[in-house]
Coordinates of C-alpha atoms and ligand atoms in Angstrom, one line a residue:
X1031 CA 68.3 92.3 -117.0
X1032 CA 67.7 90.6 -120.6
X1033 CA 70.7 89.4 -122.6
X1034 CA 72.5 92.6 -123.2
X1035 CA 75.6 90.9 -124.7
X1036 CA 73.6 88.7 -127.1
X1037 CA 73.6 92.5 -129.6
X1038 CA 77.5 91.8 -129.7
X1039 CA 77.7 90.7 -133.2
X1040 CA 80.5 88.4 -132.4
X1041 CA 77.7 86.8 -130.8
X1042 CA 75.5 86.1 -133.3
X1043 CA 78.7 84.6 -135.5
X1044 CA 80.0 82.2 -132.9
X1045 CA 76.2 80.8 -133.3
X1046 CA 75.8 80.6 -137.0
X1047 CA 79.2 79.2 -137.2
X1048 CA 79.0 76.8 -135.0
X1049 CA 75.8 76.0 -136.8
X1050 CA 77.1 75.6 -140.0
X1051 CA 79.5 73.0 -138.3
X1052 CA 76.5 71.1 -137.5
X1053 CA 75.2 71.5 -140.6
X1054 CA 77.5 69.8 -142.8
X1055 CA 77.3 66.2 -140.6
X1056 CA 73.5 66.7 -140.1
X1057 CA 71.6 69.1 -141.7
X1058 CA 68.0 68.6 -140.2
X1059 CA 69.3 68.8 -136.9
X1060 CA 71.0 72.2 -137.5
X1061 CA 67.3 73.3 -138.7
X1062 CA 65.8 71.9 -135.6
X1063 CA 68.2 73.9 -134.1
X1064 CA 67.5 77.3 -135.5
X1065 CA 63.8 76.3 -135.9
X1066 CA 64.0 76.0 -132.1
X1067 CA 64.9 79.7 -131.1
X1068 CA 62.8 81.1 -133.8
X1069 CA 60.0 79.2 -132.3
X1070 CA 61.3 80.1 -128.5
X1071 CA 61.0 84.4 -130.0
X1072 CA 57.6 83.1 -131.0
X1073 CA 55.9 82.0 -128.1
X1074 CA 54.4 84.4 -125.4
X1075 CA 56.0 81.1 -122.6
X1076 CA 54.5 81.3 -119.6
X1077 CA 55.8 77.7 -118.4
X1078 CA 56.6 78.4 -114.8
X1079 CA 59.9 76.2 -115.1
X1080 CA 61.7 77.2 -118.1
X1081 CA 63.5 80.4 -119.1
X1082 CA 66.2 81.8 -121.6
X1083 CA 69.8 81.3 -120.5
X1084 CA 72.2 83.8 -121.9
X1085 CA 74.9 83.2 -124.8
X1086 CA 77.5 83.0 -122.3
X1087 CA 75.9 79.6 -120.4
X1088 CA 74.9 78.1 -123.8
X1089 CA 78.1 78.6 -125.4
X1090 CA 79.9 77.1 -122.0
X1091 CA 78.2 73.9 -122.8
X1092 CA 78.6 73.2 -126.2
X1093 CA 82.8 72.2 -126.1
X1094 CA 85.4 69.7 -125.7
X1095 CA 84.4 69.5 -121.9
X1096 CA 81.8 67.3 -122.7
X1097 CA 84.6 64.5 -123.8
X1098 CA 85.9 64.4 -120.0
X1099 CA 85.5 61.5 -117.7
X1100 CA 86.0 62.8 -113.9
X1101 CA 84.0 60.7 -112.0
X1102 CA 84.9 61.7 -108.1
X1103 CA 85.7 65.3 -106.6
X1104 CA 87.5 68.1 -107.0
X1105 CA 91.1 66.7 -106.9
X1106 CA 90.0 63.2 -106.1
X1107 CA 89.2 61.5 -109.7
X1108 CA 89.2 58.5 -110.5
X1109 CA 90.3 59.4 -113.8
X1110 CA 93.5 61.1 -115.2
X1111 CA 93.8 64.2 -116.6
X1112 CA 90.7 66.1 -114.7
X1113 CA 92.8 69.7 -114.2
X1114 CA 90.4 71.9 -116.1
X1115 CA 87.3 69.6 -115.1
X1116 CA 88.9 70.6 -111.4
X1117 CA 89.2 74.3 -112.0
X1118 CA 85.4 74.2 -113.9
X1119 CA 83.7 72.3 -110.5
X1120 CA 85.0 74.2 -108.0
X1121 CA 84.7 77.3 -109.4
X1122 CA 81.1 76.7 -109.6
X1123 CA 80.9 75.2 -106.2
X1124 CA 82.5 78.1 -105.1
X1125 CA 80.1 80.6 -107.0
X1126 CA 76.8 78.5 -105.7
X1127 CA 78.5 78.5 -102.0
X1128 CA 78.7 82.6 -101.9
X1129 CA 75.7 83.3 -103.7
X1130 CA 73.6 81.4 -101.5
X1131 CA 75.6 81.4 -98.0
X1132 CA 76.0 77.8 -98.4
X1133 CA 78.8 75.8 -96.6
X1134 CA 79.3 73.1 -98.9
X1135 CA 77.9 73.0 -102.8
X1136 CA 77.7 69.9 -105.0
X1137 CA 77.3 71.0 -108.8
X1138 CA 77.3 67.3 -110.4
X1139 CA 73.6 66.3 -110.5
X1140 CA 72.2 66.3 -114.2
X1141 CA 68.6 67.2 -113.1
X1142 CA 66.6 67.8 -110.5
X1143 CA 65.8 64.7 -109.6
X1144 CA 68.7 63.7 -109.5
X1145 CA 69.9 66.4 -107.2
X1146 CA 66.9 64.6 -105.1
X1147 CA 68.2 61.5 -105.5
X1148 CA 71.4 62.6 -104.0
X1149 CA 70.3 64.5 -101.1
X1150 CA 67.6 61.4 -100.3
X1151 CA 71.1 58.7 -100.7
X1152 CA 73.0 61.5 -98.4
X1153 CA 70.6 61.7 -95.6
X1154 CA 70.3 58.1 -95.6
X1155 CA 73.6 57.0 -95.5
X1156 CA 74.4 59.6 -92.6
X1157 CA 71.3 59.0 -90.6
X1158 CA 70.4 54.9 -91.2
X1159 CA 74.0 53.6 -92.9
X1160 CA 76.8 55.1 -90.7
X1161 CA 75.1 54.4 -87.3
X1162 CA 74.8 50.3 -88.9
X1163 CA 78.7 50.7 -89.8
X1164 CA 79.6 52.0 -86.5
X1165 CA 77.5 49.4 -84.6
X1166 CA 78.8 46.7 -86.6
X1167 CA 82.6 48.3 -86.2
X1168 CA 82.6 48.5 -90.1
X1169 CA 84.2 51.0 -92.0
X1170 CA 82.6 50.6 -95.2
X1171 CA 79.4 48.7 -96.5
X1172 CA 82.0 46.1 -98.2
X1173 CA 83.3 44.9 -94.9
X1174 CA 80.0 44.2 -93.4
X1175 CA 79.1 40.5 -92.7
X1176 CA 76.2 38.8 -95.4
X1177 CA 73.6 39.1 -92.3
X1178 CA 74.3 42.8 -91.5
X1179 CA 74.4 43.8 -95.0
X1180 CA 71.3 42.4 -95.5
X1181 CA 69.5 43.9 -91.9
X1182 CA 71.2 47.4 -93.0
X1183 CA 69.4 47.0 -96.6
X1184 CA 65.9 46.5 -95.1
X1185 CA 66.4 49.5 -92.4
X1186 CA 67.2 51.5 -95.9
X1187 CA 64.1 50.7 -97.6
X1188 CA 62.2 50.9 -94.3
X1189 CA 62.2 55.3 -93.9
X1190 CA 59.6 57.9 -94.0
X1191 CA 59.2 60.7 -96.2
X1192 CA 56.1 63.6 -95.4
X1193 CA 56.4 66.2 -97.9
X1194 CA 53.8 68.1 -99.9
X1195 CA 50.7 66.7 -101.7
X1196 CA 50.9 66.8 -105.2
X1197 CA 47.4 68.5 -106.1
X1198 CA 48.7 71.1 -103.3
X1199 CA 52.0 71.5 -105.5
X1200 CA 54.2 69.5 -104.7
X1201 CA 56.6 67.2 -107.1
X1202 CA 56.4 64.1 -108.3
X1203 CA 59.9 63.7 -106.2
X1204 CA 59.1 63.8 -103.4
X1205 CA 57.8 60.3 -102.6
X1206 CA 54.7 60.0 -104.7
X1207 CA 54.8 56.3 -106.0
X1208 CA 55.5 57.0 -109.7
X1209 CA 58.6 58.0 -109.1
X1210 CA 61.4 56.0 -107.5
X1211 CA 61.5 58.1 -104.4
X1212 CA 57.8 56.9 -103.6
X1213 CA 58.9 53.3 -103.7
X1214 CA 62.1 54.1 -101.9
X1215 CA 60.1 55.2 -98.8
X1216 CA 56.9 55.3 -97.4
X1217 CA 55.4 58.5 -98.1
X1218 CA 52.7 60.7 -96.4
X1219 CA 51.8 64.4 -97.6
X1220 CA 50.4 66.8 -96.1
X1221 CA 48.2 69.6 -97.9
X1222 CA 47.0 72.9 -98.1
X1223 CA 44.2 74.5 -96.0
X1224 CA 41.0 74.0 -97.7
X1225 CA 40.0 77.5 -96.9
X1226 CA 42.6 79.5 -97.6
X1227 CA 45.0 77.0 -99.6
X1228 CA 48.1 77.8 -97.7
X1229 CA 50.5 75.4 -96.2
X1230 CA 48.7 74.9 -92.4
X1231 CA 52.0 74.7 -90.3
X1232 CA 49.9 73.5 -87.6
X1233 CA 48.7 70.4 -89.9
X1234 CA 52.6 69.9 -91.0
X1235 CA 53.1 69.3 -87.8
X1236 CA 50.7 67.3 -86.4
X1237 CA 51.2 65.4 -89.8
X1238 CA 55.3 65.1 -88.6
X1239 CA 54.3 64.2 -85.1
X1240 CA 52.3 61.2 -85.6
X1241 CA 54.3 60.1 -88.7
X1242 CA 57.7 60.9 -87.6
X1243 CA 59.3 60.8 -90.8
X1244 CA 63.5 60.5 -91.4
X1245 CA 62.7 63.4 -94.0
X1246 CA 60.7 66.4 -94.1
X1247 CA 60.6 67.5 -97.4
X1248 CA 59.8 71.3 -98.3
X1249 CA 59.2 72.5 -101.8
X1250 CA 56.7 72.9 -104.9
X1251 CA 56.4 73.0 -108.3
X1252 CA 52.8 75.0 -108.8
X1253 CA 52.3 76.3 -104.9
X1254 CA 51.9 80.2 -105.6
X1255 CA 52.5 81.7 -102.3
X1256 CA 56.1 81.4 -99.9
X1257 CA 56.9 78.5 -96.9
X1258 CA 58.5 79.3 -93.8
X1259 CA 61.6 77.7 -93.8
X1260 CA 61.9 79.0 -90.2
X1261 CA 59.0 77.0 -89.1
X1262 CA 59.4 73.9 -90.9
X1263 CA 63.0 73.5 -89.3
X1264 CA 61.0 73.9 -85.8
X1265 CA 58.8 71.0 -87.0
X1266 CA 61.5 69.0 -88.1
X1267 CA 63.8 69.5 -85.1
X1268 CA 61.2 68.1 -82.7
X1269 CA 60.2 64.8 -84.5
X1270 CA 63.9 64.5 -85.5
X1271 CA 63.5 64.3 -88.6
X1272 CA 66.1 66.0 -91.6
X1273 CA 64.9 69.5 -93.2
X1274 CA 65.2 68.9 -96.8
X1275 CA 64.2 71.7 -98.9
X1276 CA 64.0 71.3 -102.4
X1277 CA 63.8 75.3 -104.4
X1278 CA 64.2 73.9 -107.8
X1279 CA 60.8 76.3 -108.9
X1280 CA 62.1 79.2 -106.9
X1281 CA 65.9 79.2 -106.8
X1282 CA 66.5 82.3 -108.7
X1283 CA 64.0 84.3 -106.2
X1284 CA 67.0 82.9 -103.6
X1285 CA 69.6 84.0 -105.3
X1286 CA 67.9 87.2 -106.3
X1287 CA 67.6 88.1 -102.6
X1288 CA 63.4 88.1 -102.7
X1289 CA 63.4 85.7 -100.7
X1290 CA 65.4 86.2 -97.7
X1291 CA 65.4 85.4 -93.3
X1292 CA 62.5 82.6 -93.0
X1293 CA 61.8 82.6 -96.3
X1294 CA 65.5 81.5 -97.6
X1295 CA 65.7 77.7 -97.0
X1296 CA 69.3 77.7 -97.1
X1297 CA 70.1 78.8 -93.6
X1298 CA 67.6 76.7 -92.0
X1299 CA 67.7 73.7 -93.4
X1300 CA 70.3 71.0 -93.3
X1301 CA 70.1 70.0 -97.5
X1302 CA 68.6 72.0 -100.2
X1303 CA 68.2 70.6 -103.7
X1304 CA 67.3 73.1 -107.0
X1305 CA 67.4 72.4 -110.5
X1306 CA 69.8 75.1 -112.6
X1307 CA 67.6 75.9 -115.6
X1308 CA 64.5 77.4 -114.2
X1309 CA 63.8 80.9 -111.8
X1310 CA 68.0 80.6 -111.7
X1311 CA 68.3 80.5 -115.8
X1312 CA 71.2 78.2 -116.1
X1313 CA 72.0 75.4 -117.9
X1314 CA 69.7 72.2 -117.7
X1315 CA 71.1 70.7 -114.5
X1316 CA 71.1 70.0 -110.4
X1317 CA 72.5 71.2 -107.9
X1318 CA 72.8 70.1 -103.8
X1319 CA 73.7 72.6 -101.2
X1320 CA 74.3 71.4 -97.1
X1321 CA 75.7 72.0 -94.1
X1322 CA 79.4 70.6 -93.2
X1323 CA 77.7 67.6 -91.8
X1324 CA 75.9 66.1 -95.0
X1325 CA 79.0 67.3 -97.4
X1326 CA 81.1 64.3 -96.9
X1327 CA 77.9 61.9 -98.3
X1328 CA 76.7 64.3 -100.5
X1329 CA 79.8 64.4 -102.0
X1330 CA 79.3 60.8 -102.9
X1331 CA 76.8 61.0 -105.2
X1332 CA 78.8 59.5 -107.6
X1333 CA 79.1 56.7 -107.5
X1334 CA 76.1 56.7 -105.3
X1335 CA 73.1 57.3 -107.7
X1336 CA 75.4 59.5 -110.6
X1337 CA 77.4 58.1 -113.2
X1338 CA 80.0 60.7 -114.6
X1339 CA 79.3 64.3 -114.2
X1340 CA 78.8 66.6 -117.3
X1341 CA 82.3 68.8 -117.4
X1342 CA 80.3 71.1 -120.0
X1343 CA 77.3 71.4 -117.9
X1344 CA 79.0 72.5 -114.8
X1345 CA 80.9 75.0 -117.0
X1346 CA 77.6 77.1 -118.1
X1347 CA 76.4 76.1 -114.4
X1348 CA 79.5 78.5 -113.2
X1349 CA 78.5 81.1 -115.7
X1350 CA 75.1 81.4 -114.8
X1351 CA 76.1 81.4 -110.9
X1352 CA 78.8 84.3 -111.5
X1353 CA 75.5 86.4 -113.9
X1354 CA 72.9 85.6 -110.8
X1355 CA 76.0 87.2 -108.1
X1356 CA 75.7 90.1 -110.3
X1357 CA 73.3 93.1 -108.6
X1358 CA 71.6 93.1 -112.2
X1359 CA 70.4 89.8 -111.5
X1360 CA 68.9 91.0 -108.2
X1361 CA 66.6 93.1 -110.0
X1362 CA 65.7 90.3 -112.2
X1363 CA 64.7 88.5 -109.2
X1364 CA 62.4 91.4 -108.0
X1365 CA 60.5 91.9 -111.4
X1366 CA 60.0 88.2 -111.6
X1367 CA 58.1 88.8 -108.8
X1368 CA 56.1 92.3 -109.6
X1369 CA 55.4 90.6 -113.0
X1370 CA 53.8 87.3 -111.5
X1371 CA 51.6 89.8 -109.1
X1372 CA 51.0 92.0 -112.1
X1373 CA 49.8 88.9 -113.7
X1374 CA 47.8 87.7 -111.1
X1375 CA 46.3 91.3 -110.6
X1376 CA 45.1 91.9 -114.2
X1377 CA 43.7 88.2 -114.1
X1378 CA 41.6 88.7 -110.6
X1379 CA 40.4 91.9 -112.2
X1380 CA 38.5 90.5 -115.5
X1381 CA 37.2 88.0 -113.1
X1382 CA 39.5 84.7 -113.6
X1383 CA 39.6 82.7 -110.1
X1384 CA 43.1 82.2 -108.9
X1385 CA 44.5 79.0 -106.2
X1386 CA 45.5 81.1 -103.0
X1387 CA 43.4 84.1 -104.7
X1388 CA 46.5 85.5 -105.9
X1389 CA 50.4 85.0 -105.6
X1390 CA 53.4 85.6 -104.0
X1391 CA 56.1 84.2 -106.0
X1392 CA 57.2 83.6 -109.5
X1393 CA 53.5 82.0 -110.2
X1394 CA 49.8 81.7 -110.4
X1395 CA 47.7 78.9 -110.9
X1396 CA 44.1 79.6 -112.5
X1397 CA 41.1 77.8 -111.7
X1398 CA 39.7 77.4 -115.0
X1399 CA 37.0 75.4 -114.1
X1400 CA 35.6 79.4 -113.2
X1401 CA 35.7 79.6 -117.2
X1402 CA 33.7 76.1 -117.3
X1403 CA 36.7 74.3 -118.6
X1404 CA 39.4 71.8 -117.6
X1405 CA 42.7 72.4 -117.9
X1406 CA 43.3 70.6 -120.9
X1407 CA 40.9 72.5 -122.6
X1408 CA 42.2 76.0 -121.6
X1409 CA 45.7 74.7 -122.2
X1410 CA 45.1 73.8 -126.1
X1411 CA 42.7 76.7 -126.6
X1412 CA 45.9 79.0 -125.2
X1413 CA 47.8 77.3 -127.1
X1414 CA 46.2 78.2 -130.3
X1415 CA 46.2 81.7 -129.7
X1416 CA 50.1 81.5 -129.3
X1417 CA 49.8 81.5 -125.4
X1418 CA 52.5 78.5 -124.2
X1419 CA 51.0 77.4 -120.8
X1420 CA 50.7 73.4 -118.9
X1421 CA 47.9 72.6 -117.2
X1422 CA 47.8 71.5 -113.9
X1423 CA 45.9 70.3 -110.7
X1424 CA 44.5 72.4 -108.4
X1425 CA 44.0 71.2 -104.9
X1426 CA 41.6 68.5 -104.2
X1427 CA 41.1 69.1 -108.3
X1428 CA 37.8 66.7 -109.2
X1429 CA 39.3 66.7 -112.9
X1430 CA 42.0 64.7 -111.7
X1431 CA 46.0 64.7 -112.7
X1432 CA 45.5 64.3 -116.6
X1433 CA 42.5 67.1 -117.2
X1434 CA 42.9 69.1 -114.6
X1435 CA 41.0 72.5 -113.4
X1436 CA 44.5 74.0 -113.4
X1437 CA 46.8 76.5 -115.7
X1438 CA 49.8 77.4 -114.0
X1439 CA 51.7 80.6 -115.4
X1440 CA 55.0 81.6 -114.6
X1441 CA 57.0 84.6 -115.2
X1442 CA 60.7 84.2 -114.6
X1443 CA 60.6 83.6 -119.4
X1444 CA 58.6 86.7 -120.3
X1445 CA 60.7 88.3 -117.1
X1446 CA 64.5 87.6 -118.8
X1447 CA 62.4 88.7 -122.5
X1448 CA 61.8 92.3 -120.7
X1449 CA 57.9 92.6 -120.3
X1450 CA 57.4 95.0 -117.4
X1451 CA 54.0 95.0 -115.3
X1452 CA 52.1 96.7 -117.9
X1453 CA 53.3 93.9 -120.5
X1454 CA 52.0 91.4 -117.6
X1455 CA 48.4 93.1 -117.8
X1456 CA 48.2 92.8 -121.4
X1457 CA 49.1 88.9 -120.9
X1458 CA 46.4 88.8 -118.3
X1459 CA 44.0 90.2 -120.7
X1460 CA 44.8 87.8 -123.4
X1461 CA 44.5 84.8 -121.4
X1462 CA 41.0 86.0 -120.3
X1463 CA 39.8 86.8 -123.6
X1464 CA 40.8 83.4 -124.8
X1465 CA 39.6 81.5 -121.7
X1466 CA 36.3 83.1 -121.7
X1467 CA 35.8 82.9 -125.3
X1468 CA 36.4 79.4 -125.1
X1469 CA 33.1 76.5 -124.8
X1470 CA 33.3 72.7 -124.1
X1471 CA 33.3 70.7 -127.3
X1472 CA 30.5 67.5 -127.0
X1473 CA 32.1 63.8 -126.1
X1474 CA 30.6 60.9 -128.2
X1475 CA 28.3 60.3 -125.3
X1476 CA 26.6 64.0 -125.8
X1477 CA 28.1 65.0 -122.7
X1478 CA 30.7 68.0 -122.2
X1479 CA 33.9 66.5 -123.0
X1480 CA 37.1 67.3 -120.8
X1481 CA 39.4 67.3 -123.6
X1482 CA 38.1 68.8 -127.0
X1483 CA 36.7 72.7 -126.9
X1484 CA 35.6 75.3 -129.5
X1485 CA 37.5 78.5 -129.4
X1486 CA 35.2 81.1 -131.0
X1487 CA 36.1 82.4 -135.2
X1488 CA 38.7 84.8 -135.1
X1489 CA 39.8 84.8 -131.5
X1490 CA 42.7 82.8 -132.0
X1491 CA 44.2 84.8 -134.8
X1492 CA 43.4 88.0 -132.9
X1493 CA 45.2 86.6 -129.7
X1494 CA 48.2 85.6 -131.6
X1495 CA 48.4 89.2 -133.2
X1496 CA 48.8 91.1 -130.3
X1497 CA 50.8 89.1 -128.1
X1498 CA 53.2 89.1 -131.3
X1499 CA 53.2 92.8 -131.3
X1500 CA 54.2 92.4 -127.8
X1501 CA 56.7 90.4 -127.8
X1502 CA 57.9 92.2 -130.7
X1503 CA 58.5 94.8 -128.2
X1504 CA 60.7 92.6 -126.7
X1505 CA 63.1 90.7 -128.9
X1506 CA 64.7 87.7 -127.4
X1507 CA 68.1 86.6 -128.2
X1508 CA 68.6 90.1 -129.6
X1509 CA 71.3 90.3 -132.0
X1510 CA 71.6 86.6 -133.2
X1511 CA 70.6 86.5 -136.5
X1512 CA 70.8 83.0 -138.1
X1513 CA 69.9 83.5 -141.7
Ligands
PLP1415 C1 61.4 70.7 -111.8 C2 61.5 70.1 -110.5 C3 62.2 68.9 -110.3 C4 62.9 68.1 -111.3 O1 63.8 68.7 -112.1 P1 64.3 68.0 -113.4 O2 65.6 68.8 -113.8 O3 63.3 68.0 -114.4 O4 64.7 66.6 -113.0 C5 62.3 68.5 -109.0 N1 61.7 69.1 -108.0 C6 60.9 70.2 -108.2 C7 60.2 70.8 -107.0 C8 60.8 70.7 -109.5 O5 60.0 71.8 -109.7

């Protein structure tokens, strides 16, 4: 499915107008503006976390929806005058409920870390604050005592968290100490196999038994193969800890029905967070899903960790729920999926060396130190050639998290754009030509340096060139014209 509607000519006037709008306040930002899809149509995007949301989410967000205060629930504001912010939230609620056999839906977060942040709060407050409040025969953390208050706030900062290593690919969010959630609890990871770089369920769980974390946290960023959500909750049940499952990378593979039995976290485990805007091509947001048990504190994520929710946000949220429940996007799903393999086929085949050899999801990571470069290197040299990539580690990466051996590719972009698997070889021969045409530049110490390379005369130009003529092939945003 690309954006069929976007040929509607009524289409392409609702943008310029509203546009021109913007251009009579501010005029550079208008330019940004159009600047920004024309550079969007430009760029062959393999960034494994973005995509194209349609007309219809885009022009759901930018409206008078925005100028709404409803902090609270669905009919429980703290604010007057939330009717239409009402019928906007639960209509998506109810959308992200059927479309992924949820019980309860929360469509507030902002981001995904945010969505985090709520489901971390949430477990917390069912598992370490309500057992204080019932001890203490409290109803509420304002009628608890200065000395309980203060035992109940050290037994909060005092949790466990396992979840994923970073280099293996998990996020940042998931208790590593840059990020809030790693100074929130005390974190252990567990990897990948060094042999075949899959997630060792046996390791998990010895990892879970000795630790015995409150949370065990499922999910990746730049992992290219599936978890067993089945097994994890097996894991989780016996140390007692709470199944957290965060899909923000592969959402749209959930709700595309790829990924279904063990391999859908949302029947097995208790929370699942996702981001909105990536594999699920919706708006820039969050989004919590849980059992009846959590719903209640999940439900107070604001005031908990959110301030306000974003009324115009939650609108495109609800149209890009209602597109995925379409069968159309079920078949976006599966392509996503053939691409990424396609991708990972043609690459294996002119000899690039792949984490996992190979994929089963909506990415690939390259080991481009096969090419003799780091990741920064093959990431700029891509770049020139008109290939949008990010580098990335790869497990136990001796490069570290700044250079990196990595490049991770996605496909859920190029997917929405229209490329089929024979578009996906023609990537994979681009990327090799460039990668393999591509030396270490010299550091100041006459050593190979990590971060400046020499791309050979011509190859950039010649790169750029075809994958232009292919994506001319595929025209994104067909239909708006701007000019
Ligand atoms: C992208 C991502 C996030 C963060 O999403 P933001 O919307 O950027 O805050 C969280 N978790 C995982 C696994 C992700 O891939």
């Amino acid at each position: 499915m690309t954006h069929e509607p976007a040929a509607d000519p009524t289409v392409s006037t609702a943008f310029r107008s509203g546009l021109d709008v913007v251009r009579s306040v501010e005029p550079r930002i208008a330019d940004a503006i159009g600047a920004e899809i024309e550079d969007q149509r430009a760029s062959l995007k393999l960034i494994a976390s973005e995509n194209y949301a349609s007309p219809a989410v885009l022009l759901a967000m930018g409206n008078w929806l925005s100028d709404k205060y409803a902090e609270g629930t669905v009919g429980r504001r703290f604010y007057a005058g939330c009717r239409n912010v009402d019928t906007v939230e639960s209509i998506a609620a109810e959308h992200a409920r059927e479309l992924f056999g949820a019980q309860h839906a929360y469509v507030q977060p902002h981001s995904g870390i945010d969505a985090n942040l709520v489901a971390f709060w949430a477990v917390l407050a069912q598992r370490v604050e309500s057992p204080a409040l019932e001890r203490a025969g409290a109803r509420q953390v304002n009628d608890l005592s200065e000395e309980d208050w203060a035992t109940l706030r050290r037994e909060l900062g005092n949790q466990r968290m396992l979840g994923m290593s970073l280099d293996a690919g998990g996020h940042l969010t998931h208790g590593f100490r840059p990020n809030i959630s790693g100074k929130m609890f005390e974190q252990r990871s567990y990897g990948t196999d060094p042999e075949t770089g899959l997630v060792d369920y046996d390791a998990v769980r010895a990892a879970a038994r000795e630790f015995r974390p409150l949370i065990l946290i499922a999910g990746y960023s730049a992992y290219p193969r599936l978890i067993n959500f089945r097994i994890m909750r097996e894991i989780a049940d016996e140390v007692g800890a709470t199944l957290m499952v965060d899909m923000a990378h592969f959402a749209g593979l959930v709700a595309g029905k790829v990924l279904t039995g063990d391999l859908d976290p949302v029947p097995h485990a208790q929370i699942v967070t996702t981001t909105t805007h990536k594999s699920l091509r919706g708006p820039r947001g969050g989004m919590v899903l849980c059992d009846d048990s959590l719903a209640d504190q999940v439900d107070r994520g604001c005031p908990m960790v959110l301030g306000g929710p974003l009324p115009h946000v939650m609108a495109a949220k609800a149209v890009a729920l209602a597109e995925a429940r379409q069968p159309a996007f079920q078949g976006y799903a599966q392509r996503v999926v053939d691409n990424a393999r396609a991708l990972a086929e043609g690459l294996l085949r002119r000899g690039a060396r792949l984490v996992t050899g190979g994929t089963d999801n909506h990415l690939a990571l390259i080991d481009v130190s096969g090419y003799g470069l780091t990741g920064r290197q093959a990431e700029g040299a891509l770049l020139d050639a008109g290939i949008v990539t990010n580098r990335n580690a790869v497990p136990r990466d001796p490069n570290g998290a700044w250079y990196t051996s990595g490049i991770r590719v996605g496909t859920p972009a190029l997917t929405t754009r229209g490329l089929d698997t024979a578009g996906m070889d023609e990537v994979a021969e681009l990327i090799d030509t460039v990668l393999s045409r591509t030396t270490p530049g010299t550091a100041k110490n006459g050593k190979a340096s990590k971060a400046t390379y020499r791309l050979e005369e011509g190859v950039a130009d010649q790169v750029s060139k075809r994958a232009a003529d292919l994506l001319a092939k595929h025209p994104l945003y067909p239909g708006i014209d701007l000019s």
